Amino acid sequence: MIKRYFLVFSLLCCAACGTQKAVRPDAPAPVVAESESQTIHYKSYKGKHLTAVYYNNHSPLTVELREGNTTETLKQVQSWAKGVEYSNASTRWHVQEDRATLKRKGKVTVYREVD
């Protein structure tokens, strides 16, 4: 009988120790280094090149699309587990895995990531 109480007491002590967290209230919070931007190069099936610079250092998140000498900035409007969509008044940029779709003025162009 004493062995059973000793076993139960030991288990309760172990369980209580497991619930205690080692907290130092005066310790500074860890700083997570995040890249402020990420540059991805894309190529369409017809050979058109486009560079997307994704900025994650402000809200809403934005992407800058660079084609030749033109640059267009879009704001994130939707995101889900495997993709994200950016938009402005005339352009939509839908990214999912290594593929992106550009919709501009009724024209759709599909791009793939390149090195």
CSV table of C-alpha atoms in Angstrom, one decimal:
chain,number,residue,atom,x,y,z
A,1,MET,CA,0.0,0.0,0.0
A,2,ILE,CA,2.8,2.4,0.9
A,3,LYS,CA,4.5,1.5,-2.4
A,4,ARG,CA,1.3,2.5,-4.3
A,5,TYR,CA,1.2,5.9,-2.5
A,6,PHE,CA,4.8,6.5,-3.1
A,7,LEU,CA,4.4,5.7,-6.8
A,8,VAL,CA,1.4,8.1,-7.1
A,9,PHE,CA,3.2,10.8,-5.2
A,10,SER,CA,6.3,10.4,-7.5
A,11,LEU,CA,4.1,10.6,-10.6
A,12,LEU,CA,2.4,13.8,-9.3
A,13,CYS,CA,5.8,15.4,-8.5
A,14,CYS,CA,7.0,14.6,-12.0
A,15,ALA,CA,3.8,16.0,-13.5
A,16,ALA,CA,4.1,19.1,-11.5
A,17,CYS,CA,7.7,19.7,-12.5
A,18,GLY,CA,6.7,19.3,-16.1
A,19,THR,CA,4.1,22.1,-15.9
A,20,GLN,CA,6.6,24.7,-14.6
A,21,LYS,CA,8.1,26.9,-17.3
A,22,ALA,CA,11.5,28.4,-17.0
A,23,VAL,CA,10.6,32.1,-17.4
A,24,ARG,CA,12.9,35.0,-16.9
A,25,PRO,CA,10.7,38.1,-17.0
A,26,ASP,CA,13.7,40.4,-17.3
A,27,ALA,CA,15.2,38.5,-20.3
A,28,PRO,CA,14.9,40.3,-23.6
A,29,ALA,CA,12.7,38.9,-26.3
A,30,PRO,CA,14.6,37.1,-29.0
A,31,VAL,CA,15.0,39.0,-32.2
A,32,VAL,CA,14.1,37.0,-35.4
A,33,ALA,CA,16.0,38.2,-38.4
A,34,GLU,CA,13.7,38.5,-41.4
A,35,SER,CA,14.7,39.6,-44.8
A,36,GLU,CA,13.1,42.8,-45.7
A,37,SER,CA,12.7,41.8,-49.3
A,38,GLN,CA,13.0,38.8,-51.6
A,39,THR,CA,13.7,39.0,-55.3
A,40,ILE,CA,12.4,36.2,-57.6
A,41,HIS,CA,13.0,36.1,-61.4
A,42,TYR,CA,10.3,34.7,-63.7
A,43,LYS,CA,10.1,33.7,-67.3
A,44,SER,CA,6.9,33.2,-69.3
A,45,TYR,CA,6.3,30.4,-71.7
A,46,LYS,CA,6.8,32.9,-74.6
A,47,GLY,CA,10.2,34.0,-73.2
A,48,LYS,CA,9.2,37.2,-71.5
A,49,HIS,CA,11.2,38.0,-68.3
A,50,LEU,CA,9.9,39.6,-65.2
A,51,THR,CA,11.4,40.3,-61.8
A,52,ALA,CA,9.3,40.4,-58.6
A,53,VAL,CA,10.6,42.0,-55.5
A,54,TYR,CA,8.5,41.0,-52.5
A,55,TYR,CA,8.6,43.4,-49.5
A,56,ASN,CA,7.7,42.0,-46.1
A,57,ASN,CA,8.8,44.8,-43.9
A,58,HIS,CA,5.5,46.8,-43.8
A,59,SER,CA,1.8,46.2,-43.9
A,60,PRO,CA,0.1,45.5,-46.3
A,61,LEU,CA,2.8,43.4,-47.9
A,62,THR,CA,3.7,44.5,-51.4
A,63,VAL,CA,5.4,43.3,-54.5
A,64,GLU,CA,7.2,45.3,-57.1
A,65,LEU,CA,6.9,43.9,-60.6
A,66,ARG,CA,9.8,44.9,-62.9
A,67,GLU,CA,9.6,44.4,-66.7
A,68,GLY,CA,12.3,46.1,-68.7
A,69,ASN,CA,12.2,49.8,-67.7
A,70,THR,CA,8.8,49.7,-66.1
A,71,THR,CA,8.0,49.1,-62.4
A,72,GLU,CA,4.6,48.5,-60.9
A,73,THR,CA,3.7,48.1,-57.2
A,74,LEU,CA,0.9,45.9,-56.0
A,75,LYS,CA,-0.5,45.3,-52.5
A,76,GLN,CA,-1.4,41.9,-51.1
A,77,VAL,CA,-5.1,41.4,-51.2
A,78,GLN,CA,-5.4,37.7,-50.4
A,79,SER,CA,-3.3,34.8,-49.1
A,80,TRP,CA,-3.9,31.1,-48.3
A,81,ALA,CA,-1.7,28.1,-47.4
A,82,LYS,CA,-0.1,27.7,-50.9
A,83,GLY,CA,-0.4,31.1,-52.5
A,84,VAL,CA,-0.9,34.8,-52.4
A,85,GLU,CA,-2.5,37.4,-54.7
A,86,TYR,CA,-1.4,41.0,-55.1
A,87,SER,CA,-3.4,43.7,-56.9
A,88,ASN,CA,-3.7,47.4,-57.9
A,89,ALA,CA,-6.4,49.1,-60.0
A,90,SER,CA,-5.3,47.4,-63.3
A,91,THR,CA,-3.1,44.4,-62.5
A,92,ARG,CA,-3.4,41.1,-60.5
A,93,TRP,CA,-0.4,39.0,-59.6
A,94,HIS,CA,-1.3,35.5,-58.4
A,95,VAL,CA,1.6,33.4,-57.0
A,96,GLN,CA,1.4,29.7,-56.1
A,97,GLU,CA,4.5,27.6,-55.5
A,98,ASP,CA,6.9,28.2,-58.4
A,99,ARG,CA,4.3,29.6,-60.8
A,100,ALA,CA,2.8,33.1,-61.1
A,101,THR,CA,0.0,34.5,-63.2
A,102,LEU,CA,-0.1,38.1,-64.3
A,103,LYS,CA,-3.5,39.5,-65.3
A,104,ARG,CA,-3.3,43.0,-66.8
A,105,LYS,CA,-5.9,44.7,-69.0
A,106,GLY,CA,-7.7,41.5,-69.8
A,107,LYS,CA,-4.5,39.7,-70.8
A,108,VAL,CA,-3.2,36.7,-68.9
A,109,THR,CA,0.4,35.6,-68.8
A,110,VAL,CA,1.8,32.6,-66.9
A,111,TYR,CA,5.3,32.7,-65.5
A,112,ARG,CA,7.6,30.1,-63.9
A,113,GLU,CA,10.5,30.8,-61.5
A,114,VAL,CA,14.0,30.7,-63.0
A,115,ASP,CA,17.4,30.8,-61.4
